[in-house]
Coordinates of C-alpha atoms in Angstrom, one line a residue:
X11 CA 2.8 97.6 39.7
X12 CA 4.4 98.1 43.0
X13 CA 8.1 96.8 43.6
X14 CA 9.6 95.5 46.6
X15 CA 13.2 94.3 46.1
X16 CA 15.9 93.5 48.5
X17 CA 18.2 96.2 47.3
X18 CA 20.3 96.5 50.5
X19 CA 21.8 93.5 52.1
X20 CA 22.4 94.1 55.8
X21 CA 26.0 94.1 56.9
X22 CA 27.1 94.0 53.1
X23 CA 26.6 97.6 52.2
X24 CA 30.1 97.7 50.9
X25 CA 30.1 94.5 49.1
X26 CA 28.7 94.0 45.6
X27 CA 25.5 92.0 45.2
X28 CA 24.7 90.5 41.9
X29 CA 21.8 92.1 40.2
X30 CA 19.6 89.0 40.2
X31 CA 20.0 88.9 44.0
X32 CA 19.0 92.3 44.4
X33 CA 16.0 92.1 42.3
X34 CA 14.8 88.9 43.6
X35 CA 11.1 89.4 44.0
X36 CA 9.9 90.0 47.7
X37 CA 6.1 89.7 47.1
X38 CA 3.7 87.6 44.9
X39 CA 2.9 90.8 42.9
X40 CA 6.6 91.1 41.7
X41 CA 7.0 87.6 40.2
X42 CA 7.2 88.4 36.4
X43 CA 5.0 86.5 34.0
X44 CA 3.5 83.8 36.2
X45 CA 0.1 85.6 36.8
X46 CA -2.2 82.7 37.1
X47 CA 0.1 81.0 39.5
X48 CA 0.6 83.8 42.1
X49 CA -3.1 84.6 41.9
X50 CA -4.0 81.1 43.1
X51 CA -1.4 81.0 45.5
X52 CA -2.5 84.3 47.0
X53 CA -6.0 83.2 47.3
X54 CA -5.0 80.1 49.1
X55 CA -3.1 82.0 51.7
X56 CA -5.8 84.5 52.1
X57 CA -8.5 81.8 52.6
X58 CA -6.0 79.5 54.7
X59 CA -6.4 76.8 52.4
X60 CA -2.7 76.0 51.6
X61 CA -1.9 72.5 50.5
X62 CA 0.6 70.3 52.5
X63 CA 2.8 70.0 49.1
X64 CA 3.4 71.8 46.1
X65 CA 5.6 70.9 43.1
X66 CA 6.9 73.8 41.2
X67 CA 8.4 73.0 37.8
X68 CA 9.7 74.9 34.7
X69 CA 12.4 76.2 32.9
X70 CA 15.5 78.0 34.7
X71 CA 15.1 81.4 36.0
X72 CA 11.4 81.7 35.7
X73 CA 10.8 82.1 39.4
X74 CA 10.1 78.8 41.0
X75 CA 12.6 79.2 44.0
X76 CA 11.5 82.8 44.5
X77 CA 8.0 82.0 44.5
X78 CA 8.8 79.2 47.1
X79 CA 10.5 81.4 49.5
X80 CA 7.5 84.2 49.2
X81 CA 5.3 81.3 50.0
X82 CA 7.2 80.1 52.8
X83 CA 6.8 83.8 54.2
X84 CA 3.3 84.3 53.4
X85 CA 1.9 81.4 55.2
X86 CA 3.5 82.4 58.3
X87 CA 3.4 86.1 58.2
X88 CA 1.7 87.8 61.0
X89 CA 0.2 90.9 59.1
X90 CA -0.3 89.4 55.6
X91 CA -1.9 91.6 52.9
X92 CA -4.0 89.9 50.5
X93 CA -1.9 87.0 50.4
X94 CA 1.5 88.7 50.1
X95 CA 3.8 88.6 53.2
X96 CA 4.3 92.2 54.8
X97 CA 8.3 91.5 55.0
X98 CA 8.0 93.7 58.0
X99 CA 6.8 91.6 61.0
X100 CA 9.1 89.6 63.1
X101 CA 8.6 86.4 61.4
X102 CA 9.0 87.8 58.0
X103 CA 12.3 89.5 59.0
X104 CA 13.3 86.5 60.9
X105 CA 12.9 84.0 57.7
X106 CA 14.5 86.8 55.5
X107 CA 17.6 87.0 57.9
X108 CA 17.9 83.3 58.4
X109 CA 17.3 83.6 62.2
X110 CA 14.0 81.3 62.2
X111 CA 14.9 77.5 61.6
X112 CA 11.2 76.7 60.6
X113 CA 12.0 77.3 57.0
X114 CA 14.5 75.0 55.7
X115 CA 16.0 75.1 52.1
X116 CA 17.6 71.7 51.0
X117 CA 19.6 71.5 47.8
X118 CA 18.7 67.9 46.4
X119 CA 21.6 67.8 44.2
X120 CA 23.9 67.7 47.1
X121 CA 21.6 66.3 50.0
X122 CA 20.3 63.5 47.7
X123 CA 20.8 60.2 49.9
X124 CA 18.3 58.3 51.5
X125 CA 20.0 59.4 54.9
X126 CA 19.4 63.1 54.1
X127 CA 15.4 62.6 53.7
X128 CA 15.3 60.3 56.9
X129 CA 16.9 63.0 58.8
X130 CA 14.3 65.5 57.7
X131 CA 11.6 62.8 58.2
X132 CA 12.7 62.5 62.0
X133 CA 12.5 66.4 62.3
X134 CA 9.0 67.3 60.6
X135 CA 7.1 65.8 63.6
X136 CA 8.7 68.4 66.0
X137 CA 6.5 71.7 66.3
X138 CA 7.5 74.9 64.6
X139 CA 9.7 77.0 66.8
X140 CA 8.5 80.4 66.0
X141 CA 6.5 80.0 63.0
X142 CA 3.2 78.5 62.3
X143 CA 4.5 76.3 59.7
X144 CA 7.7 74.3 59.1
X145 CA 8.3 74.7 55.4
X146 CA 10.8 72.4 53.6
X147 CA 12.0 73.9 50.0
X148 CA 13.5 71.1 48.1
X149 CA 15.2 72.5 45.2
X150 CA 16.2 70.5 42.2
X151 CA 14.2 67.6 43.8
X152 CA 14.6 65.4 40.4
X153 CA 18.1 64.5 41.9
X154 CA 17.0 62.4 44.8
X155 CA 17.9 58.8 44.6
X156 CA 15.1 56.2 44.7
X157 CA 15.7 55.4 48.3
X158 CA 15.4 59.0 48.8
X159 CA 12.3 59.5 47.0
X160 CA 10.6 56.2 48.8
X161 CA 11.6 57.9 52.2
X162 CA 10.2 61.3 51.0
X163 CA 6.9 59.5 49.9
X164 CA 6.4 58.3 53.5
X165 CA 6.2 61.8 54.8
X166 CA 4.0 63.0 52.1
X167 CA 1.5 60.4 52.6
X168 CA 0.8 61.3 56.3
X169 CA 2.4 64.8 56.7
X170 CA 1.8 66.7 60.0
X171 CA -0.6 69.5 59.9
X172 CA 2.2 71.9 60.8
X173 CA 4.4 71.0 57.9
X174 CA 4.4 72.3 54.1
X175 CA 6.6 70.8 51.4
X176 CA 7.6 72.9 48.4
X177 CA 9.4 70.8 45.7
X178 CA 11.0 72.6 42.6
X179 CA 12.5 70.9 39.7
X180 CA 13.4 71.8 36.0
X181 CA 12.7 68.0 35.1
X182 CA 9.6 67.1 36.4
X183 CA 9.2 63.9 34.2
X184 CA 12.2 62.4 36.5
X185 CA 9.9 62.3 39.7
X186 CA 8.1 59.2 40.3
X187 CA 4.1 59.3 39.7
X188 CA 3.5 58.7 43.3
X189 CA 5.2 61.8 44.2
X190 CA 3.5 63.7 41.7
X191 CA 0.0 62.6 42.8
X192 CA 0.6 63.8 46.2
X193 CA 1.5 67.4 45.2
X194 CA -0.4 70.3 43.7
X195 CA 1.4 71.1 40.7
X196 CA 2.3 74.5 39.2
X197 CA 4.0 74.9 35.8
X198 CA 6.1 78.0 35.6
X199 CA 6.0 79.3 32.0
X200 CA 8.8 80.8 30.0
X201 CA 8.9 84.5 30.8
X202 CA 7.8 86.5 27.7
X203 CA 10.1 88.8 25.9
X204 CA 8.1 91.8 26.5
X205 CA 7.9 90.9 30.3
X206 CA 11.7 90.7 30.3
X207 CA 12.2 94.0 28.6
X208 CA 10.0 95.8 31.0
X209 CA 11.9 94.3 34.0
X210 CA 15.2 95.3 32.5
X211 CA 14.1 99.0 31.9
X212 CA 13.0 99.1 35.6
X213 CA 16.3 97.9 36.6
X214 CA 18.0 100.2 34.2
X215 CA 16.1 103.4 35.4
X216 CA 16.7 102.2 39.1
X217 CA 20.5 101.8 38.6
X218 CA 20.9 104.9 36.4
X219 CA 22.5 102.9 33.6
X220 CA 21.4 103.6 30.2
X221 CA 20.4 100.6 27.9
X222 CA 19.3 100.9 24.2
X223 CA 16.1 99.5 23.2
X224 CA 17.9 97.2 20.6
X225 CA 20.2 95.8 23.4
X226 CA 17.0 95.4 25.5
X227 CA 15.2 93.1 22.7
X228 CA 18.7 91.3 22.1
X229 CA 19.1 90.3 25.6
X230 CA 15.6 89.2 26.0
X231 CA 15.9 86.8 23.2
X232 CA 19.3 85.5 24.4
X233 CA 17.7 85.0 27.8
X234 CA 15.4 82.5 26.1
X235 CA 12.4 83.1 28.7
X236 CA 14.6 82.8 31.8
X237 CA 14.4 86.3 33.4
X238 CA 17.5 85.6 35.8
X239 CA 19.6 84.9 32.7
X240 CA 18.4 88.1 31.2
X241 CA 19.4 90.1 34.6
X242 CA 22.8 88.4 34.7
X243 CA 23.5 89.5 30.9
X244 CA 22.5 93.2 31.9
X245 CA 24.7 92.9 35.0
X246 CA 27.5 91.7 33.0
X247 CA 27.0 94.4 30.3
X248 CA 26.9 97.3 33.1
X249 CA 30.8 96.7 33.7
X250 CA 31.8 98.0 30.1
X251 CA 33.1 101.4 29.5
X252 CA 30.9 104.1 27.8
X253 CA 27.8 104.5 30.1
X254 CA 25.3 103.2 27.6
X255 CA 24.8 99.7 26.9
X256 CA 24.2 99.2 23.2
X257 CA 23.5 96.4 21.1
X258 CA 27.2 96.0 20.0
X259 CA 28.1 96.1 23.9
X260 CA 26.0 93.0 24.3
X261 CA 27.4 91.1 21.3
X262 CA 30.9 91.9 22.4
X263 CA 30.2 91.3 26.1
X264 CA 28.7 88.0 25.7
X265 CA 30.4 86.7 22.5
X266 CA 28.1 86.2 19.9
X267 CA 28.3 87.0 16.1
X268 CA 26.3 89.9 15.1
X269 CA 23.3 89.5 12.7
X270 CA 25.3 91.2 10.0
X271 CA 27.8 88.2 10.0
X272 CA 25.1 85.6 10.1
X273 CA 23.5 87.5 7.2
X274 CA 26.6 87.0 5.3
X275 CA 27.0 83.5 6.1
X276 CA 23.4 82.7 4.7
X277 CA 24.2 84.6 1.6
X278 CA 27.3 82.7 1.1
X279 CA 25.7 79.5 1.6
X280 CA 23.0 80.4 -0.9
X281 CA 25.6 81.0 -3.5
X282 CA 27.6 78.0 -2.7
X283 CA 30.7 80.3 -1.7
X284 CA 32.9 78.2 0.3
X285 CA 35.9 80.5 0.8
X286 CA 33.5 83.1 2.2
X287 CA 31.9 80.7 4.6
X288 CA 35.5 79.6 5.9
X289 CA 36.6 83.2 6.2
X290 CA 33.2 84.0 8.3
X291 CA 33.7 80.8 10.6
X292 CA 37.4 81.9 10.9
X293 CA 36.3 85.5 12.0
X294 CA 34.0 84.1 14.5
X295 CA 36.5 82.0 16.0
X296 CA 39.1 84.6 16.2
X297 CA 36.6 87.3 17.8
X298 CA 36.0 84.5 20.5
X299 CA 32.5 84.0 19.9
X300 CA 30.6 81.0 21.1
X301 CA 30.4 78.4 18.1
X302 CA 27.1 76.6 19.6
X303 CA 25.4 79.9 20.2
X304 CA 26.6 81.0 16.5
X305 CA 24.9 78.0 15.0
X306 CA 21.9 78.4 17.1
X307 CA 21.6 82.1 15.9
X308 CA 22.1 80.7 12.5
X309 CA 19.4 78.2 12.9
X310 CA 16.9 80.8 14.0
X311 CA 17.7 82.9 10.9
X312 CA 16.9 80.0 8.8
X313 CA 14.0 79.6 10.5
X314 CA 12.7 83.2 10.1
X315 CA 13.5 83.0 6.4
X316 CA 11.4 79.7 6.2
X317 CA 8.4 81.3 8.3
X318 CA 8.6 84.4 5.7
X319 CA 8.8 82.3 2.7
X320 CA 5.8 80.3 3.6
X321 CA 3.7 83.2 5.0
X322 CA 5.2 86.4 3.5
X323 CA 4.1 88.0 6.6
X324 CA 5.7 90.7 8.7
X325 CA 4.2 89.8 12.1
X326 CA 5.9 89.5 15.3
X327 CA 6.3 85.8 15.6
X328 CA 9.9 85.9 14.1
X329 CA 12.8 85.0 16.5
X330 CA 15.2 87.3 15.4
X331 CA 15.2 91.1 14.6
X332 CA 16.2 91.0 11.1
X333 CA 14.3 93.5 9.3
X334 CA 11.7 92.3 6.6
X335 CA 13.7 93.7 3.9
X336 CA 16.6 91.3 4.5
X337 CA 14.1 88.4 4.8
X338 CA 12.8 89.5 1.4
X339 CA 16.1 89.6 0.0
X340 CA 17.2 86.1 1.5
X341 CA 13.9 84.0 0.8
X342 CA 14.0 83.8 -2.9
X343 CA 17.6 82.2 -2.5
X344 CA 16.2 78.9 -1.3
X345 CA 13.5 76.6 -2.1
X346 CA 11.2 75.8 1.0
X347 CA 12.4 72.0 1.0
X348 CA 16.1 73.1 1.0
X349 CA 15.4 75.4 4.0
X350 CA 13.8 72.4 6.0
X351 CA 16.6 70.5 5.3
X352 CA 19.2 73.1 6.5
X353 CA 17.1 73.9 9.5
X354 CA 17.3 70.0 10.5
X355 CA 21.0 69.7 9.5
X356 CA 22.1 72.6 11.6
X357 CA 19.8 71.7 14.5
X358 CA 21.5 68.3 14.9
X359 CA 25.0 70.0 14.4
X360 CA 24.2 72.2 17.7
X361 CA 23.6 69.0 19.8
X362 CA 26.8 67.4 18.3
X363 CA 29.0 70.0 18.7
X364 CA 28.3 70.1 22.3
X365 CA 30.3 66.7 22.8
X366 CA 32.9 67.3 20.3
X367 CA 36.5 68.2 21.1
X368 CA 36.8 69.9 17.7
X369 CA 33.5 72.1 17.1
X370 CA 35.2 74.3 14.7
X371 CA 36.1 71.4 12.4
X372 CA 32.4 70.0 12.5
X373 CA 31.0 73.6 11.7
X374 CA 33.5 73.9 8.8
X375 CA 32.6 70.5 7.4
X376 CA 29.0 71.6 7.8
X377 CA 29.5 74.7 5.8
X378 CA 31.2 72.6 2.8
X379 CA 28.3 70.4 2.6
X380 CA 25.5 72.9 2.6
X381 CA 27.5 75.0 -0.2
X382 CA 27.9 71.7 -2.1
X383 CA 24.2 70.7 -1.2
X384 CA 23.2 70.3 -4.9
X385 CA 25.9 68.3 -5.9
X386 CA 25.4 66.0 -3.0
X387 CA 21.6 66.1 -3.8
X388 CA 22.3 64.9 -7.2
X389 CA 24.7 62.1 -6.0
X390 CA 22.0 60.9 -3.6
X391 CA 19.4 60.9 -6.6
X392 CA 21.9 58.8 -8.6
X393 CA 22.1 56.2 -6.1
X394 CA 18.4 56.3 -5.8
X395 CA 18.3 55.7 -9.5
X396 CA 21.0 53.0 -9.4
X397 CA 19.1 51.1 -6.5
X398 CA 15.7 51.2 -8.5
X399 CA 17.4 49.8 -11.4
X400 CA 19.0 47.1 -9.3
X401 CA 15.7 46.1 -8.0
X402 CA 14.1 45.8 -11.6
X403 CA 16.9 43.7 -12.6
X404 CA 16.8 41.6 -9.7
X405 CA 12.9 40.7 -10.4
X406 CA 13.3 40.7 -14.3
X407 CA 13.9 36.8 -14.5
X408 CA 11.0 36.1 -12.1
X409 CA 8.2 38.2 -13.5
X410 CA 7.8 36.8 -17.3
X411 CA 6.7 33.3 -16.0
X412 CA 4.4 34.3 -13.3
X413 CA 2.5 36.8 -15.7
X414 CA 2.2 34.2 -18.5
X415 CA 0.9 31.7 -16.3
X416 CA -1.7 33.9 -14.6
X417 CA -4.5 33.3 -16.9
X418 CA -5.0 31.3 -20.1
X419 CA -7.0 34.2 -21.6
X420 CA -4.1 34.4 -24.3
X421 CA -1.9 32.1 -25.9
X422 CA 1.7 32.9 -26.8
X423 CA 3.2 31.5 -30.0
X424 CA 6.9 31.1 -29.6
X425 CA 7.4 28.2 -32.1
X426 CA 9.0 30.8 -34.7
X427 CA 11.4 32.6 -32.3
X428 CA 13.5 34.6 -34.4
X429 CA 17.5 34.9 -33.8
X430 CA 18.4 37.1 -31.0
X431 CA 18.8 40.8 -31.9
X432 CA 22.3 42.1 -32.5
X433 CA 23.5 45.5 -31.0
X434 CA 22.9 47.2 -34.1
X435 CA 19.3 46.2 -34.3
X436 CA 18.8 47.1 -30.6
X437 CA 20.4 50.7 -31.5
X438 CA 18.2 51.1 -34.6
X439 CA 14.8 49.8 -32.9
X440 CA 12.0 52.5 -32.1
X441 CA 11.8 53.6 -28.6
X442 CA 9.0 52.1 -26.9
X443 CA 7.0 53.5 -23.9
X444 CA 6.6 51.3 -20.8
X445 CA 3.6 53.4 -19.4
X446 CA 0.6 52.1 -21.2
X447 CA -2.2 53.1 -19.0
X448 CA -4.1 56.8 -18.6
X449 CA -6.3 55.7 -15.7
X450 CA -6.3 58.6 -13.4
X451 CA -5.8 58.2 -9.7
X452 CA -8.7 60.7 -7.9
X453 CA -7.5 59.6 -4.4
X454 CA -4.0 61.2 -4.5
X455 CA -5.0 64.5 -3.0
X456 CA -6.3 62.8 0.0
X457 CA -3.2 60.9 0.3
X458 CA -1.0 64.1 0.2
X459 CA -3.4 65.7 2.7
X460 CA -3.1 62.6 4.9
X461 CA 0.8 63.0 5.1
X462 CA 0.0 66.8 6.1
X463 CA -2.4 65.5 9.0
X464 CA 0.2 63.0 10.4
X465 CA 2.9 65.6 10.8
X466 CA 5.0 64.4 7.9
X467 CA 5.7 67.9 6.7
X468 CA 9.1 67.3 4.8
X469 CA 7.2 64.6 2.6
X470 CA 4.3 66.9 2.2
X471 CA 6.3 69.8 1.0
X472 CA 8.0 68.0 -1.4
X473 CA 4.8 66.6 -3.0
X474 CA 3.0 69.9 -3.2
X475 CA 1.9 70.1 -6.8
X476 CA 2.3 66.7 -7.7
X477 CA -0.3 64.0 -9.5
X478 CA -0.5 60.4 -9.8
X479 CA -2.0 57.8 -12.3
X480 CA -2.9 54.2 -11.9
X481 CA -0.5 52.2 -14.2
X482 CA -2.0 48.9 -13.3
X483 CA -3.7 47.3 -10.6
X484 CA -0.8 47.5 -8.0
X485 CA 1.1 50.4 -9.4
X486 CA 0.8 54.2 -9.2
X487 CA 2.7 56.6 -11.3
X488 CA 3.9 59.7 -9.3
X489 CA 4.2 62.7 -11.5
X490 CA 6.0 65.5 -9.8
X491 CA 5.4 69.1 -10.4
X492 CA 7.1 71.7 -12.6
X493 CA 9.1 72.9 -9.6
X494 CA 10.0 69.9 -8.3
X495 CA 14.0 69.5 -8.5
X496 CA 16.2 66.1 -8.3
X497 CA 16.4 66.9 -4.5
X498 CA 12.7 66.9 -4.0
X499 CA 12.5 63.4 -5.9
X500 CA 15.5 62.0 -4.1
X501 CA 13.6 62.9 -0.6
X502 CA 10.2 61.1 -1.8
X503 CA 11.9 58.0 -2.7
X504 CA 14.1 57.5 0.1
X505 CA 13.3 54.1 1.4
X506 CA 11.9 55.3 4.7
X507 CA 9.8 58.1 2.9
X508 CA 8.8 55.7 0.4
X509 CA 7.3 53.3 3.1
X510 CA 5.5 56.2 4.8
X511 CA 4.0 57.2 1.5
X512 CA 3.0 53.7 0.8
X513 CA 1.2 53.2 4.4
X514 CA -0.7 56.7 3.5
X515 CA -1.9 55.0 0.3
X516 CA -3.0 51.8 1.8
X517 CA -4.8 53.9 4.7
X518 CA -6.5 56.1 2.0
X519 CA -7.4 53.0 -0.7
X520 CA -7.2 50.0 1.8
X521 CA -4.7 48.7 -1.0
X522 CA -1.0 47.9 -0.9
X523 CA 0.5 49.6 -4.0
X524 CA 3.6 50.2 -5.6
X525 CA 5.1 53.4 -6.5
X526 CA 7.3 54.6 -9.3
X527 CA 8.4 58.0 -10.6
X528 CA 7.2 58.8 -14.2
X529 CA 7.0 62.0 -16.6
X530 CA 4.3 64.0 -17.7
X531 CA 5.1 63.3 -21.3
X532 CA 5.2 59.6 -20.6
X533 CA 1.5 59.8 -19.4
X534 CA 0.1 62.1 -22.1
X535 CA 1.9 60.5 -25.0
X536 CA 1.4 56.6 -23.5
X537 CA 0.1 54.3 -26.2
X538 CA -3.3 52.2 -25.6
X539 CA -3.9 48.7 -26.6
X540 CA -7.6 48.5 -27.9
X541 CA -9.1 45.0 -28.3
X542 CA -6.4 43.1 -26.2
X543 CA -7.2 42.2 -22.7
X544 CA -4.9 43.3 -19.7
X545 CA -2.9 39.9 -19.6
X546 CA -2.0 40.0 -23.2
X547 CA -0.4 43.7 -22.5
X548 CA 1.6 42.5 -19.6
X549 CA 2.7 39.7 -21.6
X550 CA 3.8 42.2 -24.8
X551 CA 5.5 44.4 -22.2
X552 CA 7.4 41.7 -20.8
X553 CA 8.4 40.5 -24.1
X554 CA 9.5 43.9 -25.2
X555 CA 11.8 44.0 -22.0
X556 CA 13.4 40.5 -22.9
X557 CA 13.8 41.1 -26.6
X558 CA 11.5 38.2 -27.5
X559 CA 9.3 38.6 -30.7
X560 CA 5.8 37.1 -29.8
X561 CA 2.6 36.6 -31.8
X562 CA -0.6 37.0 -29.7
X563 CA -3.3 34.3 -30.6
X564 CA -6.9 35.3 -29.3
X565 CA -9.1 32.6 -28.9

């Protein structure tokens, strides 16, 4: 691929020009990672079928403004070559030098008032002075005020034939629908790491600065799809001594902890080693590393561990460059549901740290919480059990009468009611099971599958290997798998998750069902009552709860 970059700025030979400015693409063919967009624009220029308004949207550093500038020259070029501007004719040179006033760049962040747009509206009707088209490039267009948008809409509705508008924004959702509908919209994708690495190699070869492959890969990951950011990081690393840019050079220059520190932190969390976590956080702070970036890197590492734990694959979809052997070492230290919980917790921490005046304290508190996660899970499980017991107690005095009066199928003879049992009698009394049904619930697999389909991944993951039985007409007994711990049960029986689970049951069965947790032993050893109808069984169970001795008279 040919390269046409503005390597020397006339009149500024003795001054330093940032790399991202030197290497700004000058023709469509040099725009990186946006092949589909540049192909369409080149064809429009070649066939003279350009639109009167374009909207370039996408992340920062993906080439929106550069493409807009190339398009402004291409539509006015006197010697366009397959849709590309020649950059050699008088018009192209005049636009590059800023001597032709027919291409106007407006920063909407600082010129966002209705008066600014009205001034532009008055100017658009004047014919171009030296070019074929008057081109208005409005950057960060989402910053315009409501009045300014209304004024711009008036121009877009009936634009003069000699005017082209190119709007650029990182937040297209903030634009009114009336503006969006009048533009040809092009969504700029994040630039892939392979494209970024290839461009950085080209720059390093041109500048004579050597850079290791590991350093290239690290810069590409840190840029997160923004080529401009990657070039800026490389430019910054070039200022260090040593001649060759290494991975450690990038780490020291940008201020992020290395993968070794992140791996040690994950290992410390897995073992609940609070002291080591505190020492590692202290080292990160003393080395001047960015705490927000550090936590983001930690999230990526936990994500890679989760992906490996789920897939056991050595594919190229991992966000970090940690070796597969390291993932093999770390993955068994966590259950999958733990990894999901940790990732969600750390992701929330990243957002909260941006607005906190004490980010270090927030990180240290989170480390303590993660190290003590087993204790906190047990406490949460205990809280949930207490809540369920309180609910049973609150219903205890309401259920008997309602159940007994339900049907006249069985009569209760309470004439010979014995005296209340003493504490000693209760302790010596044989233990009785409360689950007295072995009826299966074949729809359970469909219920769990419904949770997966609806995106309830956490709830689905904690129900893998579970089973269910129908205790009665309105209650399902949930039997967890052998690998389910207290944390998994706590997650399922949280109020919000239990509500979701009940909705899934209703969607599959069409019935509102209650759900309770039972053990495998209770199901297998549950006594069955033969020759006694269902109402009599219910009365018996209620009497046992209230320590009342009854005789069932069958009529």
